[in-house]
C-alpha cells in the first residue's frame, strides 16, 4: 500500500527565518508529486509539481522553492519566511495527473 | 485563464434534505473536473471525477454530471447525513499536472 508522510506536523517560525518542509511517498515508483498551500478555511493553491527526480515546475511565485532530490522525496523551502506564508501545506502524489492523494499536511504559523 | 467558481461559501441543511453545490468552470482546454471533500483537520480526498460530457458519475451517495455546454459540474446528494459536514472543493484539470481549485463550499448538516 502507498503511504505519504509529511514532516513536520506543525511549525511556528519567525518572519525572516528559513523553512524546510518534507514529504516522502512509499509504495509507488516515479509518482508525480505536488505541493499545495491552503490558507485557513480557504482554497487550495498549487505551488509546484514534479514528474521526475531533479525536475520541478513552479505554478505560482510565492518566494518559495521546491526540490526533488530522490524519487520518493519532495522538499519545500525558503530562506526567508513572510507573514503571508502562514497556512496549511499539503503534499500530494498521483500517477496520471488525475486523482491526487494528499498527505496529512503541515500547519505553518509565521510570527 | 482557467478558473473554477463555486458560488456558495456556506450551506447549512437539516439531515435528510437534498443538496446541490454549484461548480462552473472556464477553460480553453478539454476539461477534467473533480470534487474533493475535506473533513475538519484532515487532508482533502477525491469524491468524484469526470471528463465525459453528459454522463453522471456517482460515489458514496453523491453524484455529478459534467455539462460542457454550460461549463458546469454541480455536486448533488438526495439526502444529506451529519457525516457529510465538510468543506467541498470543485477542481479543474485542463493543462496537464496543474489543478485549479474553487474557493470551496462549507456544508454543515444539522440534526
mmCIF file of C-alpha atoms in Angstrom:
data_model
loop_
_atom_site.group_PDB
_atom_site.id
_atom_site.type_symbol
_atom_site.label_atom_id
_atom_site.label_comp_id
_atom_site.label_asym_id
_atom_site.label_seq_id
_atom_site.Cartn_x
_atom_site.Cartn_y
_atom_site.Cartn_z
ATOM 1 C CA UNK A 1 0.000 0.000 0.000
ATOM 2 C CA UNK A 2 1.100 3.520 -0.737
ATOM 3 C CA UNK A 3 1.834 5.872 2.113
ATOM 4 C CA UNK A 4 2.615 9.560 2.130
ATOM 5 C CA UNK A 5 4.326 11.128 5.087
ATOM 6 C CA UNK A 6 4.777 14.828 5.671
ATOM 7 C CA UNK A 7 7.025 16.451 8.229
ATOM 8 C CA UNK A 8 6.854 18.308 10.476
ATOM 9 C CA UNK A 9 3.218 18.196 11.517
ATOM 10 C CA UNK A 10 3.362 21.825 12.632
ATOM 11 C CA UNK A 11 5.869 24.657 12.757
ATOM 12 C CA UNK A 12 5.955 28.043 14.410
ATOM 13 C CA UNK A 13 8.603 30.256 12.863
ATOM 14 C CA UNK A 14 9.711 33.867 12.954
ATOM 15 C CA UNK A 15 9.482 36.211 9.994
ATOM 16 C CA UNK A 16 12.758 36.146 8.098
ATOM 17 C CA UNK A 17 13.754 32.685 9.270
ATOM 18 C CA UNK A 18 14.366 29.752 6.881
ATOM 19 C CA UNK A 19 11.949 26.885 6.344
ATOM 20 C CA UNK A 20 12.141 23.339 5.086
ATOM 21 C CA UNK A 21 9.119 21.040 4.785
ATOM 22 C CA UNK A 22 9.344 17.474 3.593
ATOM 23 C CA UNK A 23 7.251 14.774 2.038
ATOM 24 C CA UNK A 24 8.023 11.100 1.401
ATOM 25 C CA UNK A 25 5.987 8.656 -0.655
ATOM 26 C CA UNK A 26 6.418 4.940 -0.173
ATOM 27 C CA UNK A 27 4.992 2.125 -2.243
ATOM 28 C CA UNK A 28 4.875 3.912 -5.596
ATOM 29 C CA UNK A 29 7.597 4.209 -8.178
ATOM 30 C CA UNK A 30 8.077 7.522 -10.008
ATOM 31 C CA UNK A 31 4.912 9.271 -8.852
ATOM 32 C CA UNK A 32 4.001 12.814 -9.868
ATOM 33 C CA UNK A 33 4.473 14.990 -6.798
ATOM 34 C CA UNK A 34 2.777 18.254 -5.847
ATOM 35 C CA UNK A 35 2.885 20.979 -3.217
ATOM 36 C CA UNK A 36 -0.283 22.851 -2.305
ATOM 37 C CA UNK A 37 -0.890 25.750 0.064
ATOM 38 C CA UNK A 38 -4.153 26.382 1.861
ATOM 39 C CA UNK A 39 -4.975 29.467 3.927
ATOM 40 C CA UNK A 40 -7.135 28.678 6.964
ATOM 41 C CA UNK A 41 -10.580 27.730 5.656
ATOM 42 C CA UNK A 42 -9.501 28.745 2.174
ATOM 43 C CA UNK A 43 -8.944 27.194 -1.207
ATOM 44 C CA UNK A 44 -6.041 25.042 -2.329
ATOM 45 C CA UNK A 45 -3.370 26.746 -4.393
ATOM 46 C CA UNK A 46 -0.965 24.575 -6.333
ATOM 47 C CA UNK A 47 2.621 25.722 -5.804
ATOM 48 C CA UNK A 48 4.851 23.183 -7.558
ATOM 49 C CA UNK A 49 4.792 19.880 -9.325
ATOM 50 C CA UNK A 50 7.415 17.346 -10.283
ATOM 51 C CA UNK A 51 7.164 14.391 -12.630
ATOM 52 C CA UNK A 52 10.716 13.157 -12.242
ATOM 53 C CA UNK A 53 13.727 13.373 -9.953
ATOM 54 C CA UNK A 54 15.574 16.650 -10.201
ATOM 55 C CA UNK A 55 12.847 18.430 -12.170
ATOM 56 C CA UNK A 56 10.388 20.799 -10.516
ATOM 57 C CA UNK A 57 7.922 23.148 -12.180
ATOM 58 C CA UNK A 58 6.644 26.255 -10.418
ATOM 59 C CA UNK A 59 2.966 27.145 -10.744
ATOM 60 C CA UNK A 60 2.869 30.345 -8.677
ATOM 61 C CA UNK A 61 5.540 32.626 -7.291
ATOM 62 C CA UNK A 62 5.346 32.903 -3.521
ATOM 63 C CA UNK A 63 9.033 33.263 -2.610
ATOM 64 C CA UNK A 64 9.214 29.510 -2.094
ATOM 65 C CA UNK A 65 11.245 26.849 -3.815
ATOM 66 C CA UNK A 66 10.938 23.098 -4.162
ATOM 67 C CA UNK A 67 13.266 20.249 -4.925
ATOM 68 C CA UNK A 68 13.005 16.546 -5.615
ATOM 69 C CA UNK A 69 16.318 15.017 -4.534
ATOM 70 C CA UNK A 70 15.037 11.428 -4.660
ATOM 71 C CA UNK A 71 12.238 9.663 -6.494
ATOM 72 C CA UNK A 72 10.191 9.401 -3.318
ATOM 73 C CA UNK A 73 11.007 12.754 -1.699
ATOM 74 C CA UNK A 74 9.744 16.295 -2.250
ATOM 75 C CA UNK A 75 11.066 19.289 -0.297
ATOM 76 C CA UNK A 76 9.561 22.775 0.053
ATOM 77 C CA UNK A 77 11.784 25.544 1.342
ATOM 78 C CA UNK A 78 12.540 29.214 1.624
ATOM 79 C CA UNK A 79 15.411 31.201 3.051
ATOM 80 C CA UNK A 80 13.220 33.990 4.425
ATOM 81 C CA UNK A 81 9.704 33.475 5.684
ATOM 82 C CA UNK A 82 6.995 36.114 5.294
ATOM 83 C CA UNK A 83 3.842 36.509 7.365
ATOM 84 C CA UNK A 84 1.881 35.578 4.239
ATOM 85 C CA UNK A 85 3.479 32.123 4.236
ATOM 86 C CA UNK A 86 1.318 31.052 7.157
ATOM 87 C CA UNK A 87 -1.142 28.315 6.325
ATOM 88 C CA UNK A 88 -1.502 24.634 5.654
ATOM 89 C CA UNK A 89 0.964 22.976 3.292
ATOM 90 C CA UNK A 90 -0.110 19.784 1.617
ATOM 91 C CA UNK A 91 1.982 17.375 -0.373
ATOM 92 C CA UNK A 92 0.223 15.105 -2.848
ATOM 93 C CA UNK A 93 1.019 12.375 -5.329
ATOM 94 C CA UNK A 94 -0.646 10.956 -8.399
ATOM 95 C CA UNK A 95 0.169 8.551 -11.183
ATOM 96 C CA UNK A 96 -1.672 10.109 -14.079
ATOM 97 C CA UNK A 97 -2.382 13.691 -13.000
ATOM 98 C CA UNK A 98 -5.913 12.558 -12.245
ATOM 99 C CA UNK A 99 -6.613 11.512 -8.679
ATOM 100 C CA UNK A 100 -4.478 13.341 -6.123
ATOM 101 C CA UNK A 101 -3.634 11.593 -2.858
ATOM 102 C CA UNK A 102 -2.836 14.141 -0.182
ATOM 103 C CA UNK A 103 -0.641 13.851 2.855
ATOM 104 C CA UNK A 104 -1.853 14.964 6.266
ATOM 105 C CA UNK A 105 -0.219 18.365 5.877
ATOM 106 C CA UNK A 106 1.995 20.752 7.812
ATOM 107 C CA UNK A 107 0.469 23.689 9.625
ATOM 108 C CA UNK A 108 2.820 26.661 9.476
ATOM 109 C CA UNK A 109 2.468 29.742 11.650
ATOM 110 C CA UNK A 110 4.753 32.668 10.920
ATOM 111 C CA UNK A 111 5.009 35.277 13.663
ATOM 112 C CA UNK B 1 -7.247 31.836 -17.994
ATOM 113 C CA UNK B 2 -8.500 28.670 -16.365
ATOM 114 C CA UNK B 3 -10.733 29.084 -13.339
ATOM 115 C CA UNK B 4 -13.345 27.419 -11.183
ATOM 116 C CA UNK B 5 -16.251 29.195 -9.500
ATOM 117 C CA UNK B 6 -18.169 27.916 -6.509
ATOM 118 C CA UNK B 7 -20.927 30.350 -5.687
ATOM 119 C CA UNK B 8 -21.902 29.113 -2.232
ATOM 120 C CA UNK B 9 -19.433 29.688 0.529
ATOM 121 C CA UNK B 10 -21.629 28.273 3.269
ATOM 122 C CA UNK B 11 -24.541 25.846 3.061
ATOM 123 C CA UNK B 12 -26.469 24.721 6.129
ATOM 124 C CA UNK B 13 -29.074 21.978 5.856
ATOM 125 C CA UNK B 14 -31.105 19.685 8.037
ATOM 126 C CA UNK B 15 -30.316 15.976 7.885
ATOM 127 C CA UNK B 16 -32.280 14.117 5.230
ATOM 128 C CA UNK B 17 -32.688 17.045 2.843
ATOM 129 C CA UNK B 18 -31.219 17.171 -0.675
ATOM 130 C CA UNK B 19 -28.240 19.344 -1.525
ATOM 131 C CA UNK B 20 -26.711 20.806 -4.671
ATOM 132 C CA UNK B 21 -23.353 22.559 -4.613
ATOM 133 C CA UNK B 22 -22.650 24.624 -7.684
ATOM 134 C CA UNK B 23 -19.495 24.489 -9.748
ATOM 135 C CA UNK B 24 -18.789 26.228 -13.033
ATOM 136 C CA UNK B 25 -15.511 26.486 -14.849
ATOM 137 C CA UNK B 26 -13.671 28.295 -17.590
ATOM 138 C CA UNK B 27 -11.030 26.728 -19.795
ATOM 139 C CA UNK B 28 -9.904 26.596 -23.384
ATOM 140 C CA UNK B 29 -8.657 23.020 -22.976
ATOM 141 C CA UNK B 30 -10.624 19.806 -22.707
ATOM 142 C CA UNK B 31 -11.831 19.825 -19.084
ATOM 143 C CA UNK B 32 -11.424 17.186 -16.428
ATOM 144 C CA UNK B 33 -13.479 18.025 -13.334
ATOM 145 C CA UNK B 34 -13.161 16.797 -9.776
ATOM 146 C CA UNK B 35 -14.899 17.139 -6.436
ATOM 147 C CA UNK B 36 -12.733 16.826 -3.347
ATOM 148 C CA UNK B 37 -14.036 16.681 0.219
ATOM 149 C CA UNK B 38 -12.095 17.851 3.254
ATOM 150 C CA UNK B 39 -13.292 16.996 6.737
ATOM 151 C CA UNK B 40 -12.147 19.103 9.649
ATOM 152 C CA UNK B 41 -8.404 18.830 10.273
ATOM 153 C CA UNK B 42 -7.999 16.231 7.548
ATOM 154 C CA UNK B 43 -6.472 16.193 4.099
ATOM 155 C CA UNK B 44 -8.732 16.541 1.043
ATOM 156 C CA UNK B 45 -9.922 13.304 -0.559
ATOM 157 C CA UNK B 46 -11.306 12.665 -4.006
ATOM 158 C CA UNK B 47 -15.070 12.283 -4.099
ATOM 159 C CA UNK B 48 -15.890 12.307 -7.833
ATOM 160 C CA UNK B 49 -14.247 12.929 -11.167
ATOM 161 C CA UNK B 50 -15.329 13.164 -14.793
ATOM 162 C CA UNK B 51 -14.189 14.175 -18.222
ATOM 163 C CA UNK B 52 -17.145 12.700 -20.087
ATOM 164 C CA UNK B 53 -19.847 15.079 -21.255
ATOM 165 C CA UNK B 54 -23.390 14.416 -20.021
ATOM 166 C CA UNK B 55 -22.517 11.266 -18.100
ATOM 167 C CA UNK B 56 -23.498 11.029 -14.426
ATOM 168 C CA UNK B 57 -20.796 9.854 -12.037
ATOM 169 C CA UNK B 58 -21.602 8.659 -8.503
ATOM 170 C CA UNK B 59 -19.785 7.817 -5.298
ATOM 171 C CA UNK B 60 -20.890 7.446 -1.685
ATOM 172 C CA UNK B 61 -24.373 8.744 -2.489
ATOM 173 C CA UNK B 62 -23.050 11.894 -4.175
ATOM 174 C CA UNK B 63 -23.399 12.419 -7.893
ATOM 175 C CA UNK B 64 -22.462 14.935 -10.559
ATOM 176 C CA UNK B 65 -22.753 15.333 -14.302
ATOM 177 C CA UNK B 66 -20.283 17.247 -16.441
ATOM 178 C CA UNK B 67 -22.133 19.539 -18.829
ATOM 179 C CA UNK B 68 -19.715 21.077 -21.285
ATOM 180 C CA UNK B 69 -22.466 23.157 -22.879
ATOM 181 C CA UNK B 70 -22.946 25.087 -19.626
ATOM 182 C CA UNK B 71 -19.414 24.542 -18.220
ATOM 183 C CA UNK B 72 -20.842 23.051 -15.065
ATOM 184 C CA UNK B 73 -20.200 20.139 -12.715
ATOM 185 C CA UNK B 74 -22.657 20.544 -9.828
ATOM 186 C CA UNK B 75 -22.483 18.137 -6.876
ATOM 187 C CA UNK B 76 -25.717 16.642 -5.586
ATOM 188 C CA UNK B 77 -26.976 14.269 -2.947
ATOM 189 C CA UNK B 78 -30.575 13.299 -2.355
ATOM 190 C CA UNK B 79 -30.384 13.015 1.425
ATOM 191 C CA UNK B 80 -27.543 14.543 3.436
ATOM 192 C CA UNK B 81 -26.219 12.981 6.626
ATOM 193 C CA UNK B 82 -24.455 14.510 9.630
ATOM 194 C CA UNK B 83 -21.207 12.930 8.443
ATOM 195 C CA UNK B 84 -21.421 14.910 5.194
ATOM 196 C CA UNK B 85 -20.485 18.087 7.046
ATOM 197 C CA UNK B 86 -17.208 19.140 5.447
ATOM 198 C CA UNK B 87 -15.525 21.511 3.015
ATOM 199 C CA UNK B 88 -16.187 20.633 -0.636
ATOM 200 C CA UNK B 89 -13.901 21.760 -3.430
ATOM 201 C CA UNK B 90 -14.543 21.646 -7.125
ATOM 202 C CA UNK B 91 -11.366 21.411 -9.204
ATOM 203 C CA UNK B 92 -10.431 21.651 -12.868
ATOM 204 C CA UNK B 93 -7.555 19.979 -14.649
ATOM 205 C CA UNK B 94 -7.043 21.465 -18.042
ATOM 206 C CA UNK B 95 -3.304 21.749 -18.548
ATOM 207 C CA UNK B 96 -1.565 18.514 -17.599
ATOM 208 C CA UNK B 97 -0.363 18.459 -13.991
ATOM 209 C CA UNK B 98 -1.984 21.733 -12.935
ATOM 210 C CA UNK B 99 -5.187 21.543 -10.935
ATOM 211 C CA UNK B 100 -7.255 24.659 -10.220
ATOM 212 C CA UNK B 101 -9.450 24.537 -7.139
ATOM 213 C CA UNK B 102 -12.553 26.592 -6.484
ATOM 214 C CA UNK B 103 -12.950 28.624 -3.315
ATOM 215 C CA UNK B 104 -14.772 25.806 -1.563
ATOM 216 C CA UNK B 105 -18.217 25.330 -0.032
ATOM 217 C CA UNK B 106 -18.585 24.569 3.638
ATOM 218 C CA UNK B 107 -21.511 22.209 4.134
ATOM 219 C CA UNK B 108 -22.961 21.950 7.621
ATOM 220 C CA UNK B 109 -25.637 19.345 8.272
ATOM 221 C CA UNK B 110 -27.754 19.825 11.379
ATOM 222 C CA UNK B 111 -29.813 17.200 13.238
#
